[in-house]
Structure formats: C-alpha cells, structure tokens
Amino acid sequence: MYKKDANYQYFSQKEDFQKPESFEVMKSGDSATTNFCDELSISRSKRHLPPTHYMLKIESYSILSETVEKYESGVFEAGGHKWRLSLYPKGNKKMNGTGHISLYLAVVETENLPLGWEIYVNFKLFVFDQIQDKYLTIHDADDSSIKRFHDMKTEWGFTKFLPLDTFNDVSHGYLVNDCCLFGVEVFVHKHSAKLECVSMTKKPDNCTLTWKIENFLALDEESYSQEFTVEDSQWKILVYPKGNSNGKAKAISVYLCSCNCLLSDLKYFAKFKLRIRDQINKNHVEKTAKHWFSKSLKAGGFSQFLLLENLNDASKGFLVNDTLIVEAEIMAVSNIKLFAQ
C-alpha cells in the first residue's frame, strides 16, 4: 500500500484528456541544463521507508505515456528551495533515453535567487514496488555524491532511470493496474564556509616606523609607539626601558606588536628588523626576526636587545638629551583576508 509520509501528488489520467495547445519542451537535451548518469554509476536498492519529501502517484499511466512526452510534477519545498520532478514516460529521446523511463529533479523559481547562486544537493529518486511493498531507490553509486545546481545546470537525474521492459512487467510490481508511484528525497547542503586568502609581500611600501622617545629616563613601565600601517595591517613598537624579566634584566627589551591579532583569530607573519639608532656614530644596533603573530603571541622581538650599560653610555650615542630613537622595519609581511562564500 502507498504510505503518504511526504508531499503527495495524485495524478489521474482520463480517456478524454486533451493535449494542451501550448506544450513547453524542456531543454534536457542541452548538456548545460541536464546531466545524467550512465548505468555504471547508478545504484539501485530497495527499502520500506517511503521518500521523505515528495511522491507522485499516476493512474492510467499508459494513457499518460501515449499522450505527453514529459510530465512535470507540482512544486514542493525542501532545504529552503523549490523543486519539481520531470518525468519522461517513454524516455528522454534527446538524451538517448529510448527504452527507459527518464526521471529528473529540477530546481524552480530560480529568478528569486541571488546572482551567481549555487545549491549543493544529495538526492535520491524512487519508484514503488507494489508487490513487495518496498521502494526501489535509485541514486549515484557513490552515495555521498553531491550535485551542484546553478544557473546553467538547473536539473539533475537519470535518463535511464528504469528500463521500460522492467517497469511494464507486472511481476516487478512497479506498474500494477496501470498505476505507479514515484518519489524523491532532497537534502541540501548549506554552504556557509569562509575563504581565507593569504599572500606575502616583500619590501612593502612605507615599511619603517621611527619612534623618537623623549624623556626616556622617566619611563619605568612598558611603552607603546603610535600605530603604523603596512599592507593593510597595523603595528606598534613595544619597549621595556628596564627589560621585561621581573627587574632582573640588564638590557632594554624591544618588540614588534601586531594590532590586528587583538580582534582576530587569524595569524599574521612578518620578517622585520628592530633598531636602536646611534645618534652620534651611526653604529646602529639592529636585529632581525621572523614571527607568526596571533592573539596569544601578539609580540615578537628581543628581551635582551641592548645592554643597559651600553644604552646609558653617552659615548655610544644611543641616548642623547634623554632621547632614544627606536625603529621597526618590516621586510616581508603576510596579507590575510576573509571572504564569506
């Protein structure tokens, strides 16, 4: 018996049926709109569970098959989209389906979808075996196969859904008393991924920040420079005047800090130089580092950058008139952007 657990369409074909004057010919012969699987890629099995989303019952099937080339079912909804079944009772001849029933799933009302729309779907088609009280399930041999519906491909299915000899043989139970039942399950895979785009830039423009720290000897705690931008990423210099090792340090600590990591879970790479300028002799002290910056590692640099005894030695030229000049030069940097898909 038929189990009405899905959307259910009842079609009864009468003897006095008149073919409509206007009959739309589906462009299923166009490879841009229809795709089908050959026999090697089709899997057939039977189950008791009825189709989840839609069933199409046809009475007087023989009259229907002699009258129309294609029958389109009513529209049903599944996965937030509108669909219908397209049935060729004697096969889709344009796709070499002669001698078979052809059955397709088509997405409809696509004019309401945004430009460039795509729908990823796993679907199964069914025909009811009225003798065994089971549904013959037909789908891709790869049960996890996902079909992509889009503007140029609005229909997928099986041109050789079932041989007509098999379908018409009463012993198989698909066509009994000229009555049959088809069905479909449609499972839409929601596409909510993000795209991360990464590129690397060497020697970016405006890559050096010069920070002149006046009244340096008055500083006791950590101190940050103003923010500067390199290739759409923001940076600061961090200085610990007396080191960052709980008072035990004997050197000034200098770091490069990423401002982007404070608001993002992404990582940012930089190859950079940190420099303390010798304002007298031009014998600058500089060190090079590579670092992946993240929310947990937002700073990269050197805890022992320059010994305090050398820093405070006036003859060395680092500290002049209580002014220290610190620079950060970014030599290479990553550019990371996120896009919703």
GROMACS .gro file of C-alpha atoms in nm:
model
  341
    1MET     CA    1   0.000   0.000   0.000
    2TYR     CA    2   0.111   0.360  -0.054
    3LYS     CA    3   0.244   0.541   0.253
    4LYS     CA    4   0.162   0.911   0.242
    5ASP     CA    5   0.451   1.038   0.455
    6ALA     CA    6   0.569   1.305   0.211
    7ASN     CA    7   0.415   1.572  -0.005
    8TYR     CA    8   0.182   1.370  -0.222
    9GLN     CA    9   0.052   1.445  -0.570
   10TYR     CA   10  -0.232   1.236  -0.714
   11PHE     CA   11  -0.249   1.227  -1.092
   12SER     CA   12  -0.541   1.054  -1.265
   13GLN     CA   13  -0.534   1.031  -1.642
   14LYS     CA   14  -0.877   1.020  -1.812
   15GLU     CA   15  -0.961   0.891  -2.158
   16ASP     CA   16  -1.084   1.230  -2.277
   17PHE     CA   17  -0.760   1.404  -2.186
   18GLN     CA   18  -0.671   1.675  -2.439
   19LYS     CA   19  -0.313   1.766  -2.509
   20PRO     CA   20  -0.257   2.136  -2.430
   21GLU     CA   21  -0.217   2.363  -2.728
   22SER     CA   22   0.096   2.508  -2.575
   23PHE     CA   23   0.343   2.248  -2.455
   24GLU     CA   24   0.677   2.351  -2.311
   25VAL     CA   25   0.969   2.145  -2.434
   26MET     CA   26   1.227   2.103  -2.160
   27LYS     CA   27   1.580   2.172  -2.272
   28SER     CA   28   1.703   1.849  -2.128
   29GLY     CA   29   1.894   1.773  -2.444
   30ASP     CA   30   2.118   2.068  -2.367
   31SER     CA   31   2.415   1.949  -2.164
   32ALA     CA   32   2.422   2.289  -1.995
   33THR     CA   33   2.090   2.221  -1.822
   34THR     CA   34   2.071   1.846  -1.772
   35ASN     CA   35   2.316   1.585  -1.655
   36PHE     CA   36   2.264   1.210  -1.627
   37CYS     CA   37   2.448   0.906  -1.505
   38ASP     CA   38   2.522   0.602  -1.713
   39GLU     CA   39   2.439   0.253  -1.592
   40LEU     CA   40   2.780   0.204  -1.432
   41SER     CA   41   2.726   0.497  -1.196
   42ILE     CA   42   2.373   0.409  -1.083
   43SER     CA   43   2.298   0.228  -0.759
   44ARG     CA   44   1.963   0.053  -0.706
   45SER     CA   45   1.835  -0.086  -0.377
   46LYS     CA   46   1.501  -0.138  -0.204
   47ARG     CA   47   1.374  -0.018   0.132
   48HIS     CA   48   1.049   0.005   0.328
   49LEU     CA   49   1.095   0.370   0.430
   50PRO     CA   50   0.898   0.597   0.194
   51PRO     CA   51   1.054   0.905   0.030
   52THR     CA   52   1.096   1.195   0.269
   53HIS     CA   53   0.996   1.492   0.058
   54TYR     CA   54   0.761   1.421  -0.233
   55MET     CA   55   0.563   1.146  -0.401
   56LEU     CA   56   0.388   1.143  -0.738
   57LYS     CA   57   0.112   0.888  -0.796
   58ILE     CA   58   0.000   0.832  -1.156
   59GLU     CA   59  -0.313   0.644  -1.257
   60SER     CA   60  -0.382   0.540  -1.615
   61TYR     CA   61  -0.010   0.553  -1.681
   62SER     CA   62  -0.047   0.400  -2.027
   63ILE     CA   63  -0.268   0.688  -2.141
   64LEU     CA   64  -0.024   0.942  -1.998
   65SER     CA   65   0.271   0.781  -2.175
   66GLU     CA   66   0.089   0.788  -2.510
   67THR     CA   67  -0.026   1.147  -2.465
   68VAL     CA   68   0.265   1.352  -2.335
   69GLU     CA   69   0.639   1.336  -2.383
   70LYS     CA   70   0.713   1.483  -2.042
   71TYR     CA   71   0.518   1.535  -1.724
   72GLU     CA   72   0.624   1.797  -1.466
   73SER     CA   73   0.505   1.746  -1.112
   74GLY     CA   74   0.378   2.012  -0.880
   75VAL     CA   75   0.627   2.230  -0.695
   76PHE     CA   76   0.744   2.123  -0.349
   77GLU     CA   77   0.987   2.270  -0.099
   78ALA     CA   78   1.293   2.103   0.051
   79GLY     CA   79   1.602   2.253   0.211
   80GLY     CA   80   1.470   2.606   0.166
   81HIS     CA   81   1.433   2.578  -0.213
   82LYS     CA   82   1.156   2.492  -0.461
   83TRP     CA   83   1.173   2.176  -0.671
   84ARG     CA   84   0.974   1.956  -0.908
   85LEU     CA   85   1.009   1.619  -1.075
   86SER     CA   86   1.033   1.589  -1.453
   87LEU     CA   87   0.916   1.251  -1.583
   88TYR     CA   88   0.957   1.116  -1.937
   89PRO     CA   89   0.723   0.811  -1.954
   90LYS     CA   90   0.896   0.675  -2.267
   91GLY     CA   91   1.239   0.816  -2.202
   92ASN     CA   92   1.416   1.137  -2.286
   93LYS     CA   93   1.497   1.071  -2.650
   94LYS     CA   94   1.722   1.375  -2.679
   95MET     CA   95   1.949   1.220  -2.418
   96ASN     CA   96   1.937   0.865  -2.564
   97GLY     CA   97   1.682   0.751  -2.309
   98THR     CA   98   1.469   0.549  -2.550
   99GLY     CA   99   1.351   0.224  -2.393
  100HIS     CA  100   1.370   0.365  -2.043
  101ILE     CA  101   1.181   0.590  -1.806
  102SER     CA  102   1.371   0.915  -1.754
  103LEU     CA  103   1.330   1.097  -1.424
  104TYR     CA  104   1.493   1.422  -1.313
  105LEU     CA  105   1.494   1.660  -1.020
  106ALA     CA  106   1.472   2.027  -1.122
  107VAL     CA  107   1.508   2.342  -0.912
  108VAL     CA  108   1.245   2.606  -0.989
  109GLU     CA  109   1.169   2.971  -0.913
  110THR     CA  110   1.537   3.048  -0.953
  111GLU     CA  111   1.458   3.405  -1.052
  112ASN     CA  112   1.425   3.473  -0.680
  113LEU     CA  113   1.778   3.352  -0.607
  114PRO     CA  114   2.078   3.591  -0.592
  115LEU     CA  115   2.316   3.635  -0.884
  116GLY     CA  116   2.568   3.352  -0.902
  117TRP     CA  117   2.357   3.119  -0.687
  118GLU     CA  118   2.463   2.761  -0.625
  119ILE     CA  119   2.281   2.478  -0.446
  120TYR     CA  120   2.465   2.162  -0.341
  121VAL     CA  121   2.234   1.863  -0.317
  122ASN     CA  122   2.237   1.494  -0.237
  123PHE     CA  123   1.917   1.339  -0.372
  124LYS     CA  124   1.752   1.001  -0.434
  125LEU     CA  125   1.471   0.907  -0.672
  126PHE     CA  126   1.218   0.632  -0.606
  127VAL     CA  127   0.959   0.407  -0.768
  128PHE     CA  128   0.727   0.195  -0.554
  129ASP     CA  129   0.722  -0.187  -0.580
  130GLN     CA  130   0.355  -0.259  -0.507
  131ILE     CA  131   0.412  -0.634  -0.472
  132GLN     CA  132   0.698  -0.630  -0.223
  133ASP     CA  133   0.567  -0.311  -0.057
  134LYS     CA  134   0.911  -0.155  -0.096
  135TYR     CA  135   1.057   0.149  -0.266
  136LEU     CA  136   1.320   0.098  -0.530
  137THR     CA  137   1.580   0.362  -0.451
  138ILE     CA  138   1.791   0.496  -0.736
  139HIS     CA  139   2.088   0.723  -0.682
  140ASP     CA  140   2.452   0.767  -0.775
  141ALA     CA  141   2.669   0.465  -0.699
  142ASP     CA  142   2.870   0.696  -0.476
  143ASP     CA  143   2.609   0.753  -0.206
  144SER     CA  144   2.790   1.069  -0.091
  145SER     CA  145   2.779   1.226  -0.437
  146ILE     CA  146   2.685   1.593  -0.423
  147LYS     CA  147   2.529   1.762  -0.726
  148ARG     CA  148   2.572   2.133  -0.789
  149PHE     CA  149   2.265   2.313  -0.919
  150HIS     CA  150   2.328   2.657  -1.065
  151ASP     CA  151   2.202   2.892  -1.332
  152MET     CA  152   2.344   2.686  -1.618
  153LYS     CA  153   2.254   2.347  -1.469
  154THR     CA  154   1.911   2.351  -1.308
  155GLU     CA  155   1.833   1.980  -1.346
  156TRP     CA  156   1.996   1.652  -1.248
  157GLY     CA  157   1.870   1.296  -1.265
  158PHE     CA  158   1.872   0.969  -1.453
  159THR     CA  159   1.799   0.939  -1.822
  160LYS     CA  160   1.795   0.560  -1.783
  161PHE     CA  161   1.607   0.557  -1.457
  162LEU     CA  162   1.443   0.220  -1.524
  163PRO     CA  163   1.411   0.003  -1.838
  164LEU     CA  164   1.057   0.011  -1.977
  165ASP     CA  165   1.056  -0.369  -2.009
  166THR     CA  166   1.120  -0.396  -1.637
  167PHE     CA  167   0.874  -0.120  -1.547
  168ASN     CA  168   0.592  -0.265  -1.758
  169ASP     CA  169   0.643  -0.622  -1.633
  170VAL     CA  170   0.369  -0.666  -1.371
  171SER     CA  171   0.578  -0.923  -1.185
  172HIS     CA  172   0.815  -0.645  -1.077
  173GLY     CA  173   0.531  -0.454  -0.913
  174TYR     CA  174   0.613  -0.106  -1.042
  175LEU     CA  175   0.309  -0.075  -1.270
  176VAL     CA  176   0.001  -0.251  -1.133
  177ASN     CA  177  -0.348  -0.187  -1.271
  178ASP     CA  178  -0.191   0.089  -1.480
  179CYS     CA  179  -0.096   0.272  -1.159
  180CYS     CA  180   0.251   0.368  -1.029
  181LEU     CA  181   0.419   0.584  -0.767
  182PHE     CA  182   0.742   0.785  -0.789
  183GLY     CA  183   0.920   0.979  -0.515
  184VAL     CA  184   1.220   1.191  -0.427
  185GLU     CA  185   1.437   1.288  -0.132
  186VAL     CA  186   1.631   1.615  -0.147
  187PHE     CA  187   1.898   1.703   0.107
  188VAL     CA  188   2.051   2.047   0.059
  189HIS     CA  189   2.398   2.108   0.194
  190LYS     CA  190   2.414   2.456   0.339
  191HIS     CA  191   2.720   2.640   0.217
  192SER     CA  192   2.843   2.869   0.495
  193ALA     CA  193   3.219   2.838   0.457
  194LYS     CA  194   3.462   3.125   0.468
  195LEU     CA  195   3.750   3.175   0.227
  196GLU     CA  196   4.086   3.276   0.369
  197CYS     CA  197   4.313   3.442   0.112
  198VAL     CA  198   4.681   3.467   0.200
  199SER     CA  199   4.953   3.648   0.010
  200MET     CA  200   5.305   3.756   0.100
  201THR     CA  201   5.466   4.092   0.021
  202LYS     CA  202   5.840   4.157   0.027
  203LYS     CA  203   5.974   4.508   0.083
  204PRO     CA  204   5.631   4.668   0.127
  205ASP     CA  205   5.587   5.042   0.090
  206ASN     CA  206   5.609   5.267   0.398
  207CYS     CA  207   5.758   4.979   0.589
  208THR     CA  208   5.959   5.169   0.852
  209LEU     CA  209   5.837   5.335   1.170
  210THR     CA  210   6.074   5.572   1.352
  211TRP     CA  211   5.982   5.633   1.715
  212LYS     CA  212   6.156   5.916   1.897
  213ILE     CA  213   6.114   5.861   2.271
  214GLU     CA  214   6.175   6.182   2.465
  215ASN     CA  215   6.222   6.186   2.843
  216PHE     CA  216   6.324   5.825   2.813
  217LEU     CA  217   6.479   5.802   3.160
  218ALA     CA  218   6.143   5.889   3.314
  219LEU     CA  219   5.990   5.576   3.167
  220ASP     CA  220   5.956   5.287   3.406
  221GLU     CA  221   5.693   5.054   3.266
  222GLU     CA  222   5.632   4.920   2.916
  223SER     CA  223   5.562   5.181   2.650
  224TYR     CA  224   5.399   5.157   2.305
  225SER     CA  225   5.461   5.367   1.996
  226GLN     CA  226   5.188   5.510   1.783
  227GLU     CA  227   5.023   5.271   1.538
  228PHE     CA  228   5.150   5.241   1.181
  229THR     CA  229   5.009   5.059   0.880
  230VAL     CA  230   5.191   4.831   0.639
  231GLU     CA  231   4.993   4.649   0.365
  232ASP     CA  232   4.658   4.688   0.542
  233SER     CA  233   4.792   4.554   0.872
  234GLN     CA  234   4.858   4.766   1.179
  235TRP     CA  235   5.166   4.754   1.402
  236LYS     CA  236   5.326   4.914   1.709
  237ILE     CA  237   5.668   4.907   1.871
  238LEU     CA  238   5.681   4.794   2.234
  239VAL     CA  239   5.969   4.891   2.461
  240TYR     CA  240   6.051   4.782   2.815
  241PRO     CA  241   6.303   5.050   2.928
  242LYS     CA  242   6.446   4.830   3.204
  243GLY     CA  243   6.374   4.495   3.044
  244ASN     CA  244   6.079   4.263   3.087
  245SER     CA  245   6.232   3.999   3.315
  246ASN     CA  246   6.086   4.098   3.651
  247GLY     CA  247   6.356   4.352   3.726
  248LYS     CA  248   6.640   4.110   3.672
  249ALA     CA  249   6.706   4.211   3.313
  250LYS     CA  250   7.019   4.401   3.233
  251ALA     CA  251   6.905   4.506   2.887
  252ILE     CA  252   6.632   4.703   2.719
  253SER     CA  253   6.361   4.485   2.559
  254VAL     CA  254   6.220   4.577   2.216
  255TYR     CA  255   5.934   4.412   2.032
  256LEU     CA  256   5.711   4.449   1.728
  257CYS     CA  257   5.340   4.409   1.807
  258SER     CA  258   5.051   4.325   1.575
  259CYS     CA  259   4.734   4.526   1.638
  260ASN     CA  260   4.525   4.303   1.411
  261CYS     CA  261   4.561   4.000   1.636
  262LEU     CA  262   4.369   4.171   1.914
  263LEU     CA  263   4.046   4.147   1.714
  264SER     CA  264   4.106   3.836   1.504
  265ASP     CA  265   4.181   3.467   1.544
  266LEU     CA  266   4.400   3.475   1.234
  267LYS     CA  267   4.777   3.462   1.236
  268TYR     CA  268   4.996   3.724   1.069
  269PHE     CA  269   5.353   3.673   0.956
  270ALA     CA  270   5.628   3.933   0.943
  271LYS     CA  271   6.000   3.935   0.884
  272PHE     CA  272   6.133   4.252   1.044
  273LYS     CA  273   6.425   4.445   1.184
  274LEU     CA  274   6.427   4.627   1.515
  275ARG     CA  275   6.680   4.903   1.552
  276ILE     CA  276   6.811   5.148   1.813
  277ARG     CA  277   6.985   5.432   1.639
  278ASP     CA  278   7.331   5.556   1.729
  279GLN     CA  279   7.271   5.930   1.704
  280ILE     CA  280   7.642   6.017   1.709
  281ASN     CA  281   7.848   5.747   1.540
  282LYS     CA  282   7.579   5.588   1.322
  283ASN     CA  283   7.672   5.247   1.461
  284HIS     CA  284   7.315   5.142   1.500
  285VAL     CA  285   7.219   4.825   1.683
  286GLU     CA  286   6.970   4.620   1.485
  287LYS     CA  287   6.839   4.265   1.498
  288THR     CA  288   6.628   4.066   1.252
  289ALA     CA  289   6.347   3.827   1.339
  290LYS     CA  290   6.065   3.625   1.186
  291HIS     CA  291   5.743   3.576   1.375
  292TRP     CA  292   5.387   3.449   1.338
  293PHE     CA  293   5.170   3.693   1.532
  294SER     CA  294   4.849   3.571   1.695
  295LYS     CA  295   4.609   3.660   1.974
  296SER     CA  296   4.824   3.463   2.219
  297LEU     CA  297   5.157   3.573   2.066
  298LYS     CA  298   5.092   3.930   1.964
  299ALA     CA  299   5.453   4.047   2.008
  300GLY     CA  300   5.781   3.929   1.859
  301GLY     CA  301   6.125   4.064   1.933
  302PHE     CA  302   6.411   4.054   2.181
  303SER     CA  303   6.412   4.063   2.559
  304GLN     CA  304   6.790   4.129   2.559
  305PHE     CA  305   6.810   4.380   2.280
  306LEU     CA  306   7.079   4.619   2.415
  307LEU     CA  307   7.260   4.612   2.748
  308LEU     CA  308   7.155   4.898   2.974
  309GLU     CA  309   7.520   4.988   3.044
  310ASN     CA  310   7.576   5.044   2.672
  311LEU     CA  311   7.244   5.222   2.635
  312ASN     CA  312   7.333   5.467   2.912
  313ASP     CA  313   7.691   5.520   2.794
  314ALA     CA  314   7.681   5.871   2.642
  315SER     CA  315   7.978   5.793   2.416
  316LYS     CA  316   7.778   5.519   2.246
  317GLY     CA  317   7.530   5.773   2.109
  318PHE     CA  318   7.211   5.579   2.178
  319LEU     CA  319   7.068   5.810   2.441
  320VAL     CA  320   7.117   6.177   2.357
  321ASN     CA  321   6.948   6.456   2.556
  322ASP     CA  322   6.732   6.193   2.721
  323THR     CA  323   6.600   6.091   2.378
  324LEU     CA  324   6.608   5.740   2.236
  325ILE     CA  325   6.528   5.660   1.872
  326VAL     CA  326   6.379   5.314   1.804
  327GLU     CA  327   6.282   5.186   1.461
  328ALA     CA  328   6.092   4.892   1.322
  329GLU     CA  329   6.137   4.794   0.957
  330ILE     CA  330   5.907   4.530   0.812
  331MET     CA  331   6.087   4.341   0.534
  332ALA     CA  332   5.812   4.093   0.447
  333VAL     CA  333   5.453   4.063   0.561
  334SER     CA  334   5.153   3.842   0.506
  335ASN     CA  335   4.825   3.978   0.380
  336ILE     CA  336   4.523   3.783   0.502
  337LYS     CA  337   4.162   3.846   0.404
  338LEU     CA  338   3.845   3.654   0.487
  339PHE     CA  339   3.550   3.629   0.249
  340ALA     CA  340   3.208   3.479   0.310
  341GLN     CA  341   3.123   3.215   0.048
   0.00000   0.00000   0.00000
